[in-house]
PDB file of C-alpha atoms in Angstrom:
ATOM      1  CA  ARG A   1      -1.569-125.157 -11.199  1.00 88.00           C
ATOM      2  CA  ALA A   2      -4.918-123.531 -11.291  1.00 92.00           C
ATOM      3  CA  PRO A   3      -5.897-124.141  -7.501  1.00 95.00           C
ATOM      4  CA  GLN A   4      -8.948-122.029  -8.110  1.00 96.00           C
ATOM      5  CA  LEU A   5     -10.388-125.195  -9.994  1.00 95.00           C
ATOM      6  CA  VAL A   6     -10.222-127.525  -7.452  1.00 96.00           C
ATOM      7  CA  PRO A   7     -13.394-126.887  -5.617  1.00 97.00           C
ATOM      8  CA  SER A   8     -15.377-128.034  -8.876  1.00 96.00           C
ATOM      9  CA  LEU A   9     -13.680-131.513  -8.843  1.00 97.00           C
ATOM     10  CA  TYR A  10     -15.286-131.998  -5.366  1.00 97.00           C
ATOM     11  CA  GLU A  11     -18.845-131.236  -6.820  1.00 97.00           C
ATOM     12  CA  PRO A  12     -21.197-133.834  -8.183  1.00 97.00           C
ATOM     13  CA  ILE A  13     -20.706-134.304 -12.028  1.00 96.00           C
ATOM     14  CA  GLU A  14     -23.070-136.376 -13.961  1.00 96.00           C
ATOM     15  CA  ARG A  15     -21.732-139.342 -16.166  1.00 94.00           C
ATOM     16  CA  ILE A  16     -23.300-142.013 -17.903  1.00 92.00           C
ATOM     17  CA  TRP A  17     -24.003-145.335 -15.957  1.00 91.00           C
ATOM     18  CA  GLU A  18     -25.474-148.649 -16.917  1.00 89.00           C
ATOM     19  CA  GLY A  19     -27.889-148.786 -13.978  1.00 90.00           C
ATOM     20  CA  GLY A  20     -30.758-146.740 -12.462  1.00 90.00           C
ATOM     21  CA  LYS A  21     -31.634-143.645 -14.325  1.00 90.00           C
ATOM     22  CA  GLY A  22     -28.883-144.013 -16.899  1.00 91.00           C
ATOM     23  CA  VAL A  23     -26.693-141.156 -15.363  1.00 94.00           C
ATOM     24  CA  ILE A  24     -25.195-140.628 -11.840  1.00 95.00           C
ATOM     25  CA  ALA A  25     -23.756-137.587 -10.401  1.00 96.00           C
ATOM     26  CA  LEU A  26     -20.437-138.126  -8.407  1.00 96.00           C
ATOM     27  CA  PRO A  27     -17.542-136.060  -7.721  1.00 97.00           C
ATOM     28  CA  ILE A  28     -14.253-136.595  -9.307  1.00 96.00           C
ATOM     29  CA  TRP A  29     -12.669-136.133  -6.056  1.00 97.00           C
ATOM     30  CA  ALA A  30     -13.978-137.027  -2.558  1.00 97.00           C
ATOM     31  CA  PHE A  31     -13.009-137.787   0.813  1.00 95.00           C
ATOM     32  CA  GLU A  32     -14.633-140.431   3.226  1.00 95.00           C
ATOM     33  CA  GLU A  33     -15.362-138.538   6.346  1.00 93.00           C
ATOM     34  CA  THR A  34     -14.691-140.917   9.072  1.00 94.00           C
ATOM     35  CA  SER A  35     -11.314-142.282   7.812  1.00 94.00           C
ATOM     36  CA  GLY A  36     -10.353-139.067   5.757  1.00 94.00           C
ATOM     37  CA  LYS A  37      -9.402-141.502   2.817  1.00 94.00           C
ATOM     38  CA  PHE A  38      -9.360-139.974  -0.605  1.00 95.00           C
ATOM     39  CA  THR A  39     -11.045-141.471  -3.475  1.00 95.00           C
ATOM     40  CA  THR A  40     -11.339-140.471  -7.187  1.00 95.00           C
ATOM     41  CA  GLN A  41     -12.684-141.680 -10.455  1.00 91.00           C
ATOM     42  CA  LEU A  42     -12.459-139.904 -13.857  1.00 91.00           C
ATOM     43  CA  SER A  43     -13.934-141.435 -17.028  1.00 87.00           C
ATOM     44  CA  PRO A  44     -13.889-138.552 -19.490  1.00 86.00           C
ATOM     45  CA  SER A  45     -15.980-140.456 -22.057  1.00 84.00           C
ATOM     46  CA  TYR A  46     -18.830-141.091 -19.357  1.00 89.00           C
ATOM     47  CA  ILE A  47     -18.910-137.388 -18.499  1.00 92.00           C
ATOM     48  CA  GLU A  48     -18.675-136.514 -22.197  1.00 89.00           C
ATOM     49  CA  ASN A  49     -21.541-138.716 -23.007  1.00 89.00           C
ATOM     50  CA  ALA A  50     -23.846-137.561 -20.189  1.00 93.00           C
ATOM     51  CA  GLN A  51     -23.713-134.083 -21.816  1.00 91.00           C
ATOM     52  CA  PHE A  52     -25.902-135.434 -24.741  1.00 91.00           C
ATOM     53  CA  VAL A  53     -28.604-136.736 -22.366  1.00 92.00           C
ATOM     54  CA  ASN A  54     -31.673-134.682 -21.953  1.00 93.00           C
ATOM     55  CA  GLY A  55     -31.988-133.107 -18.449  1.00 94.00           C
ATOM     56  CA  VAL A  56     -28.410-133.322 -17.729  1.00 95.00           C
ATOM     57  CA  ARG A  57     -26.812-130.074 -16.462  1.00 95.00           C
ATOM     58  CA  ARG A  58     -24.287-128.631 -18.752  1.00 94.00           C
ATOM     59  CA  LEU A  59     -20.706-128.405 -17.390  1.00 93.00           C
ATOM     60  CA  SER A  60     -19.371-124.963 -16.701  1.00 92.00           C
ATOM     61  CA  PRO A  61     -16.171-123.881 -18.399  1.00 89.00           C
ATOM     62  CA  GLU A  62     -14.329-124.005 -15.102  1.00 92.00           C
ATOM     63  CA  GLU A  63     -15.480-127.801 -14.753  1.00 93.00           C
ATOM     64  CA  ILE A  64     -14.123-128.420 -18.269  1.00 90.00           C
ATOM     65  CA  GLU A  65     -10.906-126.870 -17.500  1.00 90.00           C
ATOM     66  CA  ALA A  66     -10.587-128.740 -14.266  1.00 93.00           C
ATOM     67  CA  ILE A  67     -11.164-132.045 -16.021  1.00 91.00           C
ATOM     68  CA  ASP A  68      -8.877-131.298 -18.858  1.00 88.00           C
ATOM     69  CA  LEU A  69      -6.020-130.144 -16.456  1.00 89.00           C
ATOM     70  CA  VAL A  70      -6.494-133.526 -14.403  1.00 91.00           C
ATOM     71  CA  GLU A  71      -5.911-135.263 -17.792  1.00 86.00           C
ATOM     72  CA  GLU A  72      -2.988-132.975 -19.000  1.00 85.00           C
ATOM     73  CA  ILE A  73      -1.163-133.329 -15.450  1.00 88.00           C
ATOM     74  CA  GLY A  74      -1.800-137.183 -15.669  1.00 86.00           C
ATOM     75  CA  LEU A  75      -0.377-137.389 -19.359  1.00 82.00           C
ATOM     76  CA  GLU A  76       2.553-135.268 -18.089  1.00 85.00           C
ATOM     77  CA  ILE A  77       3.511-137.445 -14.994  1.00 89.00           C
ATOM     78  CA  GLY A  78       1.942-140.742 -16.030  1.00 86.00           C
ATOM     79  CA  HIS A  79       3.777-144.006 -17.106  1.00 86.00           C
ATOM     80  CA  ASP A  80       3.354-145.652 -20.350  1.00 83.00           C
ATOM     81  CA  PHE A  81       4.092-149.485 -20.888  1.00 82.00           C
ATOM     82  CA  LEU A  82       3.396-152.253 -23.163  1.00 80.00           C
ATOM     83  CA  GLN A  83       1.556-155.048 -21.742  1.00 77.00           C
ATOM     84  CA  THR A  84       2.932-158.365 -22.831  1.00 78.00           C
ATOM     85  CA  PRO A  85       1.442-161.861 -23.014  1.00 76.00           C
ATOM     86  CA  GLY A  86       0.894-163.349 -19.716  1.00 82.00           C
ATOM     87  CA  GLN A  87       1.325-160.100 -17.766  1.00 84.00           C
ATOM     88  CA  LEU A  88      -1.069-159.066 -15.060  1.00 86.00           C
ATOM     89  CA  SER A  89      -1.601-155.567 -13.873  1.00 85.00           C
ATOM     90  CA  PHE A  90      -3.355-154.628 -10.797  1.00 87.00           C
ATOM     91  CA  MET A  91      -4.693-151.074 -10.289  1.00 86.00           C
ATOM     92  CA  ASN A  92      -7.042-149.467  -7.514  1.00 88.00           C
ATOM     93  CA  ASN A  93      -9.743-147.608  -9.394  1.00 86.00           C
ATOM     94  CA  HIS A  94     -10.189-145.308  -6.500  1.00 90.00           C
ATOM     95  CA  LEU A  95      -6.657-143.948  -6.533  1.00 91.00           C
ATOM     96  CA  VAL A  96      -5.266-144.532  -9.954  1.00 90.00           C
ATOM     97  CA  TYR A  97      -6.249-143.225 -13.504  1.00 87.00           C
ATOM     98  CA  HIS A  98      -5.660-145.517 -16.275  1.00 83.00           C
ATOM     99  CA  GLY A  99      -6.143-145.979 -20.076  1.00 76.00           C
ATOM    100  CA  ARG A 100      -5.223-147.981 -22.906  1.00 71.00           C
ATOM    101  CA  THR A 101      -4.608-147.104 -26.407  1.00 68.00           C
ATOM    102  CA  ALA A 102      -6.663-148.493 -29.285  1.00 62.00           C
ATOM    103  CA  TRP A 103      -5.474-151.688 -30.966  1.00 60.00           C
ATOM    104  CA  LYS A 104      -6.215-153.207 -34.516  1.00 57.00           C
ATOM    105  CA  PHE A 105      -5.621-156.481 -36.150  1.00 56.00           C
ATOM    106  CA  ALA A 106      -2.485-156.403 -38.426  1.00 56.00           C
ATOM    107  CA  GLU A 107      -2.704-157.580 -41.955  1.00 59.00           C
ATOM    108  CA  ALA A 108      -1.396-161.017 -42.695  1.00 59.00           C
ATOM    109  CA  ASP A 109       2.040-159.740 -44.260  1.00 64.00           C
ATOM    110  CA  ASP A 110       2.596-157.216 -41.232  1.00 64.00           C
ATOM    111  CA  THR A 111       5.166-159.412 -39.542  1.00 63.00           C
ATOM    112  CA  ASP A 112       6.062-156.489 -37.076  1.00 62.00           C
ATOM    113  CA  ASN A 113       2.461-156.662 -35.613  1.00 59.00           C
ATOM    114  CA  ALA A 114       1.981-160.421 -35.995  1.00 58.00           C
ATOM    115  CA  ARG A 115       0.658-160.891 -32.474  1.00 56.00           C
ATOM    116  CA  ASP A 116      -2.218-158.838 -33.275  1.00 55.00           C
ATOM    117  CA  ASN A 117      -3.671-160.762 -36.243  1.00 54.00           C
ATOM    118  CA  VAL A 118      -6.793-162.577 -36.547  1.00 55.00           C
ATOM    119  CA  THR A 119      -5.369-165.826 -35.293  1.00 60.00           C
ATOM    120  CA  ASN A 120      -3.439-164.423 -32.454  1.00 58.00           C
ATOM    121  CA  GLY A 121      -5.286-161.289 -31.381  1.00 59.00           C
ATOM    122  CA  ARG A 122      -5.310-159.492 -27.947  1.00 62.00           C
ATOM    123  CA  LEU A 123      -7.271-160.898 -25.260  1.00 66.00           C
ATOM    124  CA  LEU A 124      -7.773-158.497 -22.629  1.00 68.00           C
ATOM    125  CA  LEU A 125      -9.624-159.830 -19.377  1.00 74.00           C
ATOM    126  CA  ARG A 126     -11.012-157.567 -16.607  1.00 75.00           C
ATOM    127  CA  ALA A 127     -12.076-158.464 -13.041  1.00 81.00           C
ATOM    128  CA  TRP A 128     -13.116-156.493 -10.105  1.00 81.00           C
ATOM    129  CA  ILE A 129     -11.326-157.527  -7.032  1.00 86.00           C
ATOM    130  CA  SER A 130     -12.453-156.342  -3.619  1.00 86.00           C
ATOM    131  CA  PRO A 131      -9.605-156.838  -1.301  1.00 88.00           C
ATOM    132  CA  TYR A 132      -9.759-157.184   2.455  1.00 89.00           C
ATOM    133  CA  ASN A 133      -8.090-154.007   3.230  1.00 90.00           C
ATOM    134  CA  SER A 134     -10.053-151.782   0.614  1.00 91.00           C
ATOM    135  CA  ARG A 135     -10.660-148.145   1.500  1.00 92.00           C
ATOM    136  CA  PRO A 136     -13.951-146.880   2.734  1.00 95.00           C
ATOM    137  CA  LEU A 137     -15.926-144.823   0.092  1.00 96.00           C
ATOM    138  CA  PRO A 138     -18.079-141.735   0.835  1.00 96.00           C
ATOM    139  CA  ASP A 139     -21.356-142.791   2.598  1.00 96.00           C
ATOM    140  CA  THR A 140     -23.798-141.167   0.135  1.00 96.00           C
ATOM    141  CA  PRO A 141     -26.776-142.588  -1.710  1.00 95.00           C
ATOM    142  CA  GLU A 142     -24.730-142.109  -5.101  1.00 95.00           C
ATOM    143  CA  PHE A 143     -21.761-144.048  -3.787  1.00 95.00           C
ATOM    144  CA  HIS A 144     -24.034-146.784  -2.498  1.00 95.00           C
ATOM    145  CA  GLU A 145     -25.814-147.087  -5.733  1.00 94.00           C
ATOM    146  CA  MET A 146     -22.740-146.911  -7.958  1.00 92.00           C
ATOM    147  CA  TRP A 147     -20.656-149.359  -5.970  1.00 93.00           C
ATOM    148  CA  GLY A 148     -23.160-151.376  -4.076  1.00 93.00           C
ATOM    149  CA  ALA A 149     -21.356-151.055  -0.772  1.00 94.00           C
ATOM    150  CA  VAL A 150     -19.023-148.317   0.762  1.00 95.00           C
ATOM    151  CA  ALA A 151     -17.767-150.025   3.847  1.00 95.00           C
ATOM    152  CA  PRO A 152     -14.034-151.070   3.654  1.00 93.00           C
ATOM    153  CA  GLY A 153     -13.011-154.653   2.876  1.00 91.00           C
ATOM    154  CA  VAL A 154     -16.541-155.821   1.528  1.00 92.00           C
ATOM    155  CA  PRO A 155     -17.143-156.983  -2.167  1.00 91.00           C
ATOM    156  CA  ARG A 156     -18.288-153.976  -4.198  1.00 90.00           C
ATOM    157  CA  GLY A 157     -18.363-152.673  -7.795  1.00 87.00           C
ATOM    158  CA  GLY A 158     -18.519-154.595 -11.034  1.00 84.00           C
ATOM    159  CA  LEU A 159     -21.921-154.968 -12.622  1.00 86.00           C
ATOM    160  CA  GLU A 160     -23.931-156.145  -9.596  1.00 89.00           C
ATOM    161  CA  PRO A 161     -24.872-152.546  -8.417  1.00 91.00           C
ATOM    162  CA  ALA A 162     -26.312-151.657 -11.960  1.00 91.00           C
ATOM    163  CA  ILE A 163     -28.111-154.869 -12.131  1.00 91.00           C
ATOM    164  CA  LYS A 164     -29.574-154.368  -8.830  1.00 91.00           C
ATOM    165  CA  ALA A 165     -30.429-150.577  -9.679  1.00 91.00           C
ATOM    166  CA  GLY A 166     -31.794-151.843 -13.031  1.00 91.00           C
ATOM    167  CA  ILE A 167     -29.786-152.051 -16.199  1.00 91.00           C
ATOM    168  CA  LYS A 168     -30.557-148.872 -18.296  1.00 88.00           C
ATOM    169  CA  GLU A 169     -30.645-148.723 -22.143  1.00 88.00           C
ATOM    170  CA  LYS A 170     -28.402-146.190 -23.635  1.00 87.00           C
ATOM    171  CA  PRO A 171     -30.506-142.913 -23.892  1.00 88.00           C
ATOM    172  CA  PRO A 172     -31.904-142.551 -27.418  1.00 90.00           C
ATOM    173  CA  GLU A 173     -30.441-138.989 -27.591  1.00 91.00           C
ATOM    174  CA  LEU A 174     -26.931-140.235 -27.068  1.00 88.00           C
ATOM    175  CA  ILE A 175     -27.542-143.007 -29.685  1.00 88.00           C
ATOM    176  CA  GLU A 176     -28.751-140.333 -32.166  1.00 91.00           C
ATOM    177  CA  ALA A 177     -25.798-138.178 -31.343  1.00 88.00           C
ATOM    178  CA  TYR A 178     -23.356-140.855 -32.164  1.00 83.00           C
ATOM    179  CA  ALA A 179     -25.448-141.845 -35.326  1.00 87.00           C
ATOM    180  CA  THR A 180     -25.285-138.186 -36.608  1.00 87.00           C
ATOM    181  CA  GLY A 181     -21.688-137.480 -35.728  1.00 79.00           C
ATOM    182  CA  LYS A 182     -22.407-134.970 -32.975  1.00 79.00           C
ATOM    183  CA  ALA A 183     -20.834-137.015 -30.348  1.00 74.00           C
ATOM    184  CA  ASP A 184     -17.243-137.960 -30.789  1.00 63.00           C
ATOM    185  CA  TYR A 185     -15.527-140.101 -28.233  1.00 55.00           C
ATOM    186  CA  TYR A 186     -13.078-137.911 -26.339  1.00 51.00           C
ATOM    187  CA  GLY A 187     -14.376-135.223 -28.487  1.00 42.00           C
ATOM    188  CA  LEU A 188     -16.086-132.797 -26.263  1.00 40.00           C
ATOM    189  CA  TYR A 189     -13.126-131.367 -24.537  1.00 43.00           C
ATOM    190  CA  LYS A 190      -9.825-129.808 -25.708  1.00 46.00           C
ATOM    191  CA  ARG A 191      -7.185-132.508 -26.143  1.00 48.00           C
ATOM    192  CA  LYS A 192      -3.986-130.662 -25.950  1.00 48.00           C
ATOM    193  CA  PHE A 193      -0.893-131.208 -23.981  1.00 42.00           C
ATOM    194  CA  ALA A 194       2.401-129.024 -24.332  1.00 43.00           C
ATOM    195  CA  GLY A 195       0.881-127.945 -27.778  1.00 49.00           C
ATOM    196  CA  GLU A 196       0.624-131.355 -29.153  1.00 49.00           C
ATOM    197  CA  ASP A 197      -2.696-132.971 -29.932  1.00 50.00           C
ATOM    198  CA  VAL A 198      -3.247-136.232 -27.795  1.00 43.00           C
ATOM    199  CA  SER A 199      -6.492-137.145 -29.189  1.00 45.00           C
ATOM    200  CA  LEU A 200      -7.057-140.939 -28.934  1.00 38.00           C
TER     201      LEU A 200
END
């Protein structure tokens, strides 16, 4: 499907980041040259938000189409599941795209959703784990800045690299875009799959 779009996924695309300059340019797909290991990261909302920041290069129609196609294929072949209390899920953020649906507290008389009420709401804890056998990441300044380390099997990721680079406030133009309704989470690109709107 659309192999002509593949090269754009290997080019740096700016996204919002909590550290450094507030945006960082990384490819969606990349290979670490020595090992040949593939790595990927796609956070559409981070890319979309960066488009409202002054000085960020506007995405080409081909880049937008490539990002949309990756998401559409993911929705087509992906797996949906309900996480139940006490369940753990482990994912490699350099190989697996994942997301979660929105949730809301149930009304007191909504017995079908009683587990989501104020007394017994959802508790989601996230942890960054750096296993001993993690893959190497591309040895570029951007990957070093974003992950803190690129060697295999070493601690990396989490908030520490952003703290080291200097925590950056959200750009004022992005805050204004949200306040005025110009920005809409997952709203910049088309969100269609098999003719059905899959907006979250």
